[in-house]
PDB file of C-alpha atoms in Angstrom:
ATOM      1  CA  MET K   1      39.342   5.537 -12.140  1.00  0.00           C
ATOM      2  CA  PRO K   2      36.180   4.913 -10.020  1.00  0.00           C
ATOM      3  CA  LYS K   3      33.810   2.213 -11.154  1.00  0.00           C
ATOM      4  CA  ILE K   4      30.134   1.277 -10.446  1.00  0.00           C
ATOM      5  CA  GLY K   5      29.329  -2.136 -11.800  1.00  0.00           C
ATOM      6  CA  ASP K   6      30.960  -2.251 -15.222  1.00  0.00           C
ATOM      7  CA  VAL K   7      30.846   1.488 -15.732  1.00  0.00           C
ATOM      8  CA  GLU K   8      34.033   3.445 -15.187  1.00  0.00           C
ATOM      9  CA  TYR K   9      33.705   7.202 -14.709  1.00  0.00           C
ATOM     10  CA  PRO K  10      36.242   9.997 -14.147  1.00  0.00           C
ATOM     11  CA  SER K  11      37.000  11.363 -10.688  1.00  0.00           C
ATOM     12  CA  LEU K  12      36.057  15.013 -10.560  1.00  0.00           C
ATOM     13  CA  LYS K  13      38.094  15.842  -7.448  1.00  0.00           C
ATOM     14  CA  GLY K  14      40.285  18.776  -8.460  1.00  0.00           C
ATOM     15  CA  GLN K  15      38.382  19.125 -11.791  1.00  0.00           C
ATOM     16  CA  VAL K  16      35.534  21.227 -10.474  1.00  0.00           C
ATOM     17  CA  SER K  17      35.400  24.255  -8.140  1.00  0.00           C
ATOM     18  CA  ALA K  18      35.919  23.730  -4.429  1.00  0.00           C
ATOM     19  CA  GLU K  19      32.298  24.866  -3.899  1.00  0.00           C
ATOM     20  CA  GLU K  20      30.926  22.303  -6.370  1.00  0.00           C
ATOM     21  CA  TRP K  21      33.121  19.510  -4.957  1.00  0.00           C
ATOM     22  CA  SER K  22      31.926  20.203  -1.468  1.00  0.00           C
ATOM     23  CA  ALA K  23      28.289  20.062  -2.647  1.00  0.00           C
ATOM     24  CA  ARG K  24      28.980  16.821  -4.451  1.00  0.00           C
ATOM     25  CA  VAL K  25      30.452  15.202  -1.332  1.00  0.00           C
ATOM     26  CA  GLN K  26      27.568  16.449   0.875  1.00  0.00           C
ATOM     27  CA  LEU K  27      24.921  15.277  -1.624  1.00  0.00           C
ATOM     28  CA  ALA K  28      26.581  11.877  -2.051  1.00  0.00           C
ATOM     29  CA  ALA K  29      26.589  11.571   1.745  1.00  0.00           C
ATOM     30  CA  LEU K  30      22.861  12.357   1.814  1.00  0.00           C
ATOM     31  CA  CYS K  31      22.281   9.619  -0.789  1.00  0.00           C
ATOM     32  CA  ARG K  32      24.215   7.113   1.300  1.00  0.00           C
ATOM     33  CA  LEU K  33      22.166   8.084   4.376  1.00  0.00           C
ATOM     34  CA  VAL K  34      18.816   7.403   2.636  1.00  0.00           C
ATOM     35  CA  PRO K  35      19.124   3.573   2.778  1.00  0.00           C
ATOM     36  CA  MET K  36      20.961   3.757   6.070  1.00  0.00           C
ATOM     37  CA  MET K  37      17.929   5.520   7.603  1.00  0.00           C
ATOM     38  CA  GLY K  38      15.442   3.140   5.927  1.00  0.00           C
ATOM     39  CA  TRP K  39      13.958   5.766   3.570  1.00  0.00           C
ATOM     40  CA  ASP K  40      14.833   3.990   0.318  1.00  0.00           C
ATOM     41  CA  ASP K  41      12.614   2.335  -2.275  1.00  0.00           C
ATOM     42  CA  LEU K  42      15.182   0.650  -4.509  1.00  0.00           C
ATOM     43  CA  SER K  43      16.347   3.572  -6.674  1.00  0.00           C
ATOM     44  CA  ASN K  44      12.920   5.223  -6.726  1.00  0.00           C
ATOM     45  CA  GLN K  45      13.729   8.270  -4.656  1.00  0.00           C
ATOM     46  CA  LEU K  46      15.188  11.566  -5.770  1.00  0.00           C
ATOM     47  CA  VAL K  47      17.608  14.086  -4.335  1.00  0.00           C
ATOM     48  CA  SER K  48      19.094  17.222  -5.826  1.00  0.00           C
ATOM     49  CA  CYS K  49      20.854  20.413  -4.854  1.00  0.00           C
ATOM     50  CA  ARG K  50      21.822  23.682  -6.415  1.00  0.00           C
ATOM     51  CA  THR K  51      25.392  24.404  -7.502  1.00  0.00           C
ATOM     52  CA  GLY K  52      25.660  27.897  -8.915  1.00  0.00           C
ATOM     53  CA  LYS K  53      22.996  28.339 -11.612  1.00  0.00           C
ATOM     54  CA  ASP K  54      22.845  24.614 -12.198  1.00  0.00           C
ATOM     55  CA  PHE K  55      22.011  21.467 -10.126  1.00  0.00           C
ATOM     56  CA  LEU K  56      23.472  18.180  -9.011  1.00  0.00           C
ATOM     57  CA  PHE K  57      21.209  15.196  -9.590  1.00  0.00           C
ATOM     58  CA  ILE K  58      21.347  11.427  -9.291  1.00  0.00           C
ATOM     59  CA  PRO K  59      22.214   9.216 -12.260  1.00  0.00           C
ATOM     60  CA  SER K  60      19.749   6.598 -13.436  1.00  0.00           C
ATOM     61  CA  GLY K  61      20.384   2.978 -12.484  1.00  0.00           C
ATOM     62  CA  VAL K  62      22.617   3.654  -9.537  1.00  0.00           C
ATOM     63  CA  LEU K  63      21.543   2.565  -6.034  1.00  0.00           C
ATOM     64  CA  PHE K  64      21.801   5.173  -3.345  1.00  0.00           C
ATOM     65  CA  GLU K  65      24.236   2.961  -1.416  1.00  0.00           C
ATOM     66  CA  GLU K  66      26.576   3.180  -4.468  1.00  0.00           C
ATOM     67  CA  MET K  67      26.387   6.920  -4.998  1.00  0.00           C
ATOM     68  CA  THR K  68      29.624   8.891  -5.074  1.00  0.00           C
ATOM     69  CA  ALA K  69      30.532  12.594  -5.395  1.00  0.00           C
ATOM     70  CA  SER K  70      31.912  12.078  -8.940  1.00  0.00           C
ATOM     71  CA  CYS K  71      29.007  10.031 -10.364  1.00  0.00           C
ATOM     72  CA  LEU K  72      26.500  12.743  -9.568  1.00  0.00           C
ATOM     73  CA  LEU K  73      25.397  14.559 -12.654  1.00  0.00           C
ATOM     74  CA  LYS K  74      25.280  18.330 -13.247  1.00  0.00           C
ATOM     75  CA  VAL K  75      22.074  19.324 -15.033  1.00  0.00           C
ATOM     76  CA  ASN K  76      20.451  22.548 -16.091  1.00  0.00           C
ATOM     77  CA  ILE K  77      16.923  23.645 -15.112  1.00  0.00           C
ATOM     78  CA  ASP K  78      15.551  21.586 -18.025  1.00  0.00           C
ATOM     79  CA  GLY K  79      17.180  18.420 -16.664  1.00  0.00           C
ATOM     80  CA  GLU K  80      19.741  18.273 -19.483  1.00  0.00           C
ATOM     81  CA  VAL K  81      23.063  16.753 -18.448  1.00  0.00           C
ATOM     82  CA  ILE K  82      25.886  19.305 -18.864  1.00  0.00           C
ATOM     83  CA  SER K  83      28.652  17.398 -17.166  1.00  0.00           C
ATOM     84  CA  ASP K  84      30.852  14.815 -18.981  1.00  0.00           C
ATOM     85  CA  SER K  85      29.675  11.448 -17.697  1.00  0.00           C
ATOM     86  CA  PRO K  86      28.850   7.966 -18.902  1.00  0.00           C
ATOM     87  CA  PHE K  87      25.740   8.066 -16.716  1.00  0.00           C
ATOM     88  CA  LYS K  88      22.365   9.341 -17.813  1.00  0.00           C
ATOM     89  CA  VAL K  89      19.220  10.925 -16.387  1.00  0.00           C
ATOM     90  CA  THR K  90      15.751   9.527 -17.044  1.00  0.00           C
ATOM     91  CA  PRO K  91      14.272  12.803 -18.348  1.00  0.00           C
ATOM     92  CA  ASN K  92      10.848  12.668 -16.721  1.00  0.00           C
ATOM     93  CA  VAL K  93      12.083  12.111 -13.168  1.00  0.00           C
ATOM     94  CA  TRP K  94      13.515  15.694 -13.168  1.00  0.00           C
ATOM     95  CA  HIS K  95      10.065  17.237 -13.301  1.00  0.00           C
ATOM     96  CA  PRO K  96       9.348  17.169  -9.535  1.00  0.00           C
ATOM     97  CA  MET K  97      12.760  18.822  -8.886  1.00  0.00           C
ATOM     98  CA  ARG K  98      12.143  21.473 -11.565  1.00  0.00           C
ATOM     99  CA  ALA K  99       8.734  22.147 -10.075  1.00  0.00           C
ATOM    100  CA  VAL K 100      10.454  23.313  -6.869  1.00  0.00           C
ATOM    101  CA  PHE K 101      13.774  24.872  -8.044  1.00  0.00           C
ATOM    102  CA  GLU K 102      12.220  27.097 -10.668  1.00  0.00           C
ATOM    103  CA  VAL K 103       9.922  28.940  -8.218  1.00  0.00           C
ATOM    104  CA  ARG K 104      11.569  28.595  -4.835  1.00  0.00           C
ATOM    105  CA  PRO K 105      14.901  30.483  -4.699  1.00  0.00           C
ATOM    106  CA  ASP K 106      15.179  29.533  -1.045  1.00  0.00           C
ATOM    107  CA  ALA K 107      15.197  25.818  -1.983  1.00  0.00           C
ATOM    108  CA  ASN K 108      18.799  24.670  -2.336  1.00  0.00           C
ATOM    109  CA  THR K 109      18.067  21.016  -1.679  1.00  0.00           C
ATOM    110  CA  VAL K 110      15.070  18.820  -2.516  1.00  0.00           C
ATOM    111  CA  ILE K 111      14.400  15.260  -1.321  1.00  0.00           C
ATOM    112  CA  HIS K 112      11.579  13.067  -2.613  1.00  0.00           C
ATOM    113  CA  THR K 113      10.946   9.625  -1.075  1.00  0.00           C
ATOM    114  CA  HIS K 114       8.260   7.013  -0.770  1.00  0.00           C
ATOM    115  CA  ASP K 115       8.967   6.305   2.925  1.00  0.00           C
ATOM    116  CA  ASP K 116       6.359   3.848   4.227  1.00  0.00           C
ATOM    117  CA  TYR K 117       5.432   5.750   7.372  1.00  0.00           C
ATOM    118  CA  ILE K 118       5.104   9.076   5.572  1.00  0.00           C
ATOM    119  CA  ALA K 119       3.034   7.483   2.765  1.00  0.00           C
ATOM    120  CA  ALA K 120       0.734   5.922   5.360  1.00  0.00           C
ATOM    121  CA  VAL K 121       0.106   9.248   7.144  1.00  0.00           C
ATOM    122  CA  ALA K 122      -0.174  11.170   3.858  1.00  0.00           C
ATOM    123  CA  ALA K 123      -2.905   8.746   2.786  1.00  0.00           C
ATOM    124  CA  ASN K 124      -4.909   9.318   5.960  1.00  0.00           C
ATOM    125  CA  LYS K 125      -7.557  11.937   5.420  1.00  0.00           C
ATOM    126  CA  HIS K 126      -6.528  13.748   8.633  1.00  0.00           C
ATOM    127  CA  GLY K 127      -2.902  13.880   7.616  1.00  0.00           C
ATOM    128  CA  LEU K 128      -0.192  14.559  10.171  1.00  0.00           C
ATOM    129  CA  LEU K 129      -1.539  15.189  13.596  1.00  0.00           C
ATOM    130  CA  PRO K 130       0.220  17.300  16.300  1.00  0.00           C
ATOM    131  CA  ILE K 131       0.661  14.346  18.700  1.00  0.00           C
ATOM    132  CA  SER K 132       4.455  14.520  19.023  1.00  0.00           C
ATOM    133  CA  GLN K 133       7.170  17.165  19.104  1.00  0.00           C
ATOM    134  CA  PRO K 134       8.583  16.138  15.685  1.00  0.00           C
ATOM    135  CA  ALA K 135       5.050  16.533  14.232  1.00  0.00           C
ATOM    136  CA  ALA K 136       4.707  19.933  15.864  1.00  0.00           C
ATOM    137  CA  LEU K 137       8.058  20.997  14.358  1.00  0.00           C
ATOM    138  CA  ILE K 138       7.089  19.941  10.879  1.00  0.00           C
ATOM    139  CA  ILE K 139       3.692  21.618  11.115  1.00  0.00           C
ATOM    140  CA  ALA K 140       5.174  24.826  12.508  1.00  0.00           C
ATOM    141  CA  ALA K 141       7.910  24.925   9.863  1.00  0.00           C
ATOM    142  CA  GLY K 142       5.285  24.678   7.054  1.00  0.00           C
ATOM    143  CA  LEU K 143       3.448  21.575   5.910  1.00  0.00           C
ATOM    144  CA  SER K 144       1.038  21.250   2.894  1.00  0.00           C
ATOM    145  CA  TYR K 145      -0.642  18.433   0.950  1.00  0.00           C
ATOM    146  CA  HIS K 146      -0.932  17.497  -2.682  1.00  0.00           C
ATOM    147  CA  THR K 147      -3.859  15.368  -3.911  1.00  0.00           C
ATOM    148  CA  TYR K 148      -2.739  12.417  -5.987  1.00  0.00           C
ATOM    149  CA  GLU K 149      -3.269  13.092  -9.710  1.00  0.00           C
ATOM    150  CA  GLY K 150      -1.034  10.266 -10.975  1.00  0.00           C
ATOM    151  CA  ALA K 151       2.765   9.997 -11.075  1.00  0.00           C
ATOM    152  CA  GLU K 152       4.381  13.358 -10.624  1.00  0.00           C
ATOM    153  CA  THR K 153       6.981  12.590 -13.285  1.00  0.00           C
ATOM    154  CA  TYR K 154       5.054  14.340 -16.048  1.00  0.00           C
ATOM    155  CA  ALA K 155       5.404  17.989 -17.104  1.00  0.00           C
ATOM    156  CA  GLU K 156       1.649  18.578 -16.793  1.00  0.00           C
ATOM    157  CA  ARG K 157       1.878  17.811 -13.018  1.00  0.00           C
ATOM    158  CA  ILE K 158       4.319  20.659 -12.363  1.00  0.00           C
ATOM    159  CA  PRO K 159       1.702  23.461 -11.820  1.00  0.00           C
ATOM    160  CA  GLY K 160      -0.180  21.414  -9.263  1.00  0.00           C
ATOM    161  CA  LEU K 161       2.945  20.597  -7.250  1.00  0.00           C
ATOM    162  CA  ARG K 162       3.960  24.251  -7.195  1.00  0.00           C
ATOM    163  CA  ARG K 163       0.505  25.420  -6.157  1.00  0.00           C
ATOM    164  CA  ASP K 164       0.338  22.949  -3.222  1.00  0.00           C
ATOM    165  CA  LEU K 165       3.897  23.416  -2.063  1.00  0.00           C
ATOM    166  CA  GLY K 166       3.401  27.155  -1.796  1.00  0.00           C
ATOM    167  CA  SER K 167       5.957  29.892  -1.299  1.00  0.00           C
ATOM    168  CA  SER K 168       7.243  29.009   2.162  1.00  0.00           C
ATOM    169  CA  ASN K 169       6.388  25.421   3.177  1.00  0.00           C
ATOM    170  CA  TYR K 170       9.300  23.052   3.857  1.00  0.00           C
ATOM    171  CA  THR K 171       7.360  19.810   3.561  1.00  0.00           C
ATOM    172  CA  LEU K 172       4.785  18.642   0.947  1.00  0.00           C
ATOM    173  CA  PHE K 173       2.929  15.378   1.700  1.00  0.00           C
ATOM    174  CA  LEU K 174       1.965  13.681  -1.545  1.00  0.00           C
ATOM    175  CA  ARG K 175      -1.364  11.886  -0.859  1.00  0.00           C
ATOM    176  CA  ASN K 176      -1.122   8.152  -1.588  1.00  0.00           C
ATOM    177  CA  HIS K 177       2.471   8.540  -2.670  1.00  0.00           C
ATOM    178  CA  GLY K 178       5.171  10.029  -0.451  1.00  0.00           C
ATOM    179  CA  VAL K 179       6.818  13.378   0.386  1.00  0.00           C
ATOM    180  CA  VAL K 180       8.839  16.275  -1.024  1.00  0.00           C
ATOM    181  CA  THR K 181      11.127  17.967   1.437  1.00  0.00           C
ATOM    182  CA  VAL K 182      12.536  21.471   0.582  1.00  0.00           C
ATOM    183  CA  ALA K 183      15.366  23.096   2.449  1.00  0.00           C
ATOM    184  CA  PRO K 184      18.002  25.783   2.287  1.00  0.00           C
ATOM    185  CA  SER K 185      20.836  23.290   2.665  1.00  0.00           C
ATOM    186  CA  ILE K 186      21.655  19.570   2.398  1.00  0.00           C
ATOM    187  CA  ASP K 187      21.927  19.011   6.139  1.00  0.00           C
ATOM    188  CA  ALA K 188      18.660  20.943   6.743  1.00  0.00           C
ATOM    189  CA  ALA K 189      16.864  18.772   4.149  1.00  0.00           C
ATOM    190  CA  PHE K 190      18.135  15.651   5.891  1.00  0.00           C
ATOM    191  CA  MET K 191      16.915  16.814   9.300  1.00  0.00           C
ATOM    192  CA  LEU K 192      13.497  17.890   8.034  1.00  0.00           C
ATOM    193  CA  HIS K 193      12.937  14.513   6.294  1.00  0.00           C
ATOM    194  CA  HIS K 194      14.109  12.773   9.467  1.00  0.00           C
ATOM    195  CA  LEU K 195      11.618  14.807  11.601  1.00  0.00           C
ATOM    196  CA  ALA K 196       8.821  14.120   9.154  1.00  0.00           C
ATOM    197  CA  ARG K 197       9.504  10.416   9.126  1.00  0.00           C
ATOM    198  CA  LYS K 198       9.833  10.231  12.901  1.00  0.00           C
ATOM    199  CA  ALA K 199       6.589  12.105  13.361  1.00  0.00           C
ATOM    200  CA  CYS K 200       4.744   9.724  10.978  1.00  0.00           C
ATOM    201  CA  ARG K 201       6.268   6.687  12.604  1.00  0.00           C
ATOM    202  CA  ILE K 202       5.060   7.853  16.011  1.00  0.00           C
ATOM    203  CA  GLN K 203       1.622   8.491  14.542  1.00  0.00           C
ATOM    204  CA  VAL K 204       1.347   5.069  12.970  1.00  0.00           C
ATOM    205  CA  MET K 205       2.629   3.358  16.119  1.00  0.00           C
ATOM    206  CA  SER K 206       0.219   5.301  18.300  1.00  0.00           C
ATOM    207  CA  GLY K 207      -2.714   3.579  16.627  1.00  0.00           C
ATOM    208  CA  VAL K 208      -4.482   6.829  15.941  1.00  0.00           C
ATOM    209  CA  ASN K 209      -4.822   5.891  12.264  1.00  0.00           C
ATOM    210  CA  SER K 210      -6.886   2.909  13.488  1.00  0.00           C
ATOM    211  CA  GLY K 211      -9.048   4.920  15.828  1.00  0.00           C
ATOM    212  CA  ALA K 212      -6.996   5.050  19.086  1.00  0.00           C
ATOM    213  CA  GLU K 213      -7.561   8.143  21.237  1.00  0.00           C
ATOM    214  CA  VAL K 214      -4.445  10.258  21.656  1.00  0.00           C
ATOM    215  CA  THR K 215      -3.660  13.659  23.112  1.00  0.00           C
ATOM    216  CA  HIS K 216      -2.930  16.555  20.719  1.00  0.00           C
ATOM    217  CA  ILE K 217      -0.439  19.352  21.340  1.00  0.00           C
ATOM    218  CA  PRO K 218      -2.608  22.493  21.439  1.00  0.00           C
ATOM    219  CA  SER K 219      -2.491  24.614  18.307  1.00  0.00           C
ATOM    220  CA  GLU K 220      -1.340  27.643  20.254  1.00  0.00           C
ATOM    221  CA  VAL K 221       1.686  25.674  21.495  1.00  0.00           C
ATOM    222  CA  VAL K 222       2.556  24.528  18.054  1.00  0.00           C
ATOM    223  CA  ALA K 223       2.282  28.083  16.743  1.00  0.00           C
ATOM    224  CA  SER K 224       4.501  29.341  19.567  1.00  0.00           C
ATOM    225  CA  PHE K 225       7.458  27.020  18.799  1.00  0.00           C
ATOM    226  CA  PRO K 226      10.491  29.344  18.986  1.00  0.00           C
ATOM    227  CA  ILE K 227      12.209  30.005  15.662  1.00  0.00           C
ATOM    228  CA  GLU K 228      15.524  29.168  17.341  1.00  0.00           C
ATOM    229  CA  LEU K 229      14.359  25.591  17.986  1.00  0.00           C
ATOM    230  CA  LEU K 230      13.159  25.281  14.388  1.00  0.00           C
ATOM    231  CA  ARG K 231      16.462  26.564  13.049  1.00  0.00           C
ATOM    232  CA  ALA K 232      18.475  24.237  15.237  1.00  0.00           C
ATOM    233  CA  SER K 233      16.304  21.303  14.247  1.00  0.00           C
ATOM    234  CA  VAL K 234      16.719  21.892  10.508  1.00  0.00           C
ATOM    235  CA  GLY K 235      20.436  22.492  10.694  1.00  0.00           C
ATOM    236  CA  ASP K 236      20.592  26.318  10.712  1.00  0.00           C
ATOM    237  CA  GLY K 237      22.797  26.263  13.809  1.00  0.00           C
ATOM    238  CA  SER K 238      25.407  24.214  15.632  1.00  0.00           C
ATOM    239  CA  ASN K 239      22.975  21.858  17.330  1.00  0.00           C
ATOM    240  CA  ASN K 240      22.549  19.210  14.638  1.00  0.00           C
ATOM    241  CA  ALA K 241      23.720  15.659  13.936  1.00  0.00           C
ATOM    242  CA  TRP K 242      25.097  16.188  10.405  1.00  0.00           C
ATOM    243  CA  PRO K 243      28.832  16.258  11.306  1.00  0.00           C
ATOM    244  CA  GLY K 244      28.465  13.046  13.276  1.00  0.00           C
ATOM    245  CA  LEU K 245      26.620  11.396  10.465  1.00  0.00           C
ATOM    246  CA  LEU K 246      29.444  12.344   8.072  1.00  0.00           C
ATOM    247  CA  ARG K 247      31.967  10.797  10.480  1.00  0.00           C
ATOM    248  CA  LYS K 248      29.887   7.616  10.581  1.00  0.00           C
ATOM    249  CA  LEU K 249      29.927   7.426   6.790  1.00  0.00           C
ATOM    250  CA  TYR K 250      33.656   7.978   6.697  1.00  0.00           C
ATOM    251  CA  ARG K 251      34.103   5.132   9.116  1.00  0.00           C
ATOM    252  CA  ASP K 252      31.739   2.716   7.470  1.00  0.00           C
ATOM    253  CA  ASP K 253      32.525   3.353   3.770  1.00  0.00           C
ATOM    254  CA  PRO K 254      34.438   6.465   2.698  1.00  0.00           C
ATOM    255  CA  SER K 255      33.884   5.774  -1.041  1.00  0.00           C
ATOM    256  CA  PHE K 256      30.997   8.276  -1.143  1.00  0.00           C
ATOM    257  CA  GLN K 257      33.589  11.016  -1.407  1.00  0.00           C
ATOM    258  CA  ASP K 258      35.289   9.421  -4.531  1.00  0.00           C
TER     259      ASP K 258
END
């Protein structure tokens, strides 16, 4: 029986549908990649994905580097745990996920992090500037901003998050806080967050936030980015890094698939 710390939990391999098990393995892989990519803030980041009419979500008190396919919890739209597990969900942390899933049927995966580079750019009054190709991709794919109103882990914050995310944006920068990434698949969510983080890192390193003069990609060029490039960049195609990242995880520590 798998074990995290002193907590034993049942393996769900062969106990759930093939579709759910595949989603569990993929989401656990995403969790392991969060610290590997330097996006983590202890356990204060959130990931979730749809599975049928319900959702897979992270258990409280488990670091992302410890996450496995079987320890992920199945919850309903209200954040109530409906799978048999010794792990629990902190109820209020589900609110940002619910804010998205309830109104965005195209959103099959949601990532929320406090990445330092993204938080720095989100706090800048000019936001993300089109000074790099990753930035242009994020802007072209759909980027919006949410003014900080306090922690988003309260039910009363849900309407504001929904309003500012909109009906088609992939990325929502949370001013003075972090980011919410929305995508049709787990690998697409990873790639979108990676692009957002890379764009923000380039912007911070450029010195533009401190007044350095930089060149901007013209708005008409950003608007003309071919949809094929966007699709390939977010994983809707064969030209993406996800399979290689899974192979790396298998080599380094295959326990994520337990």
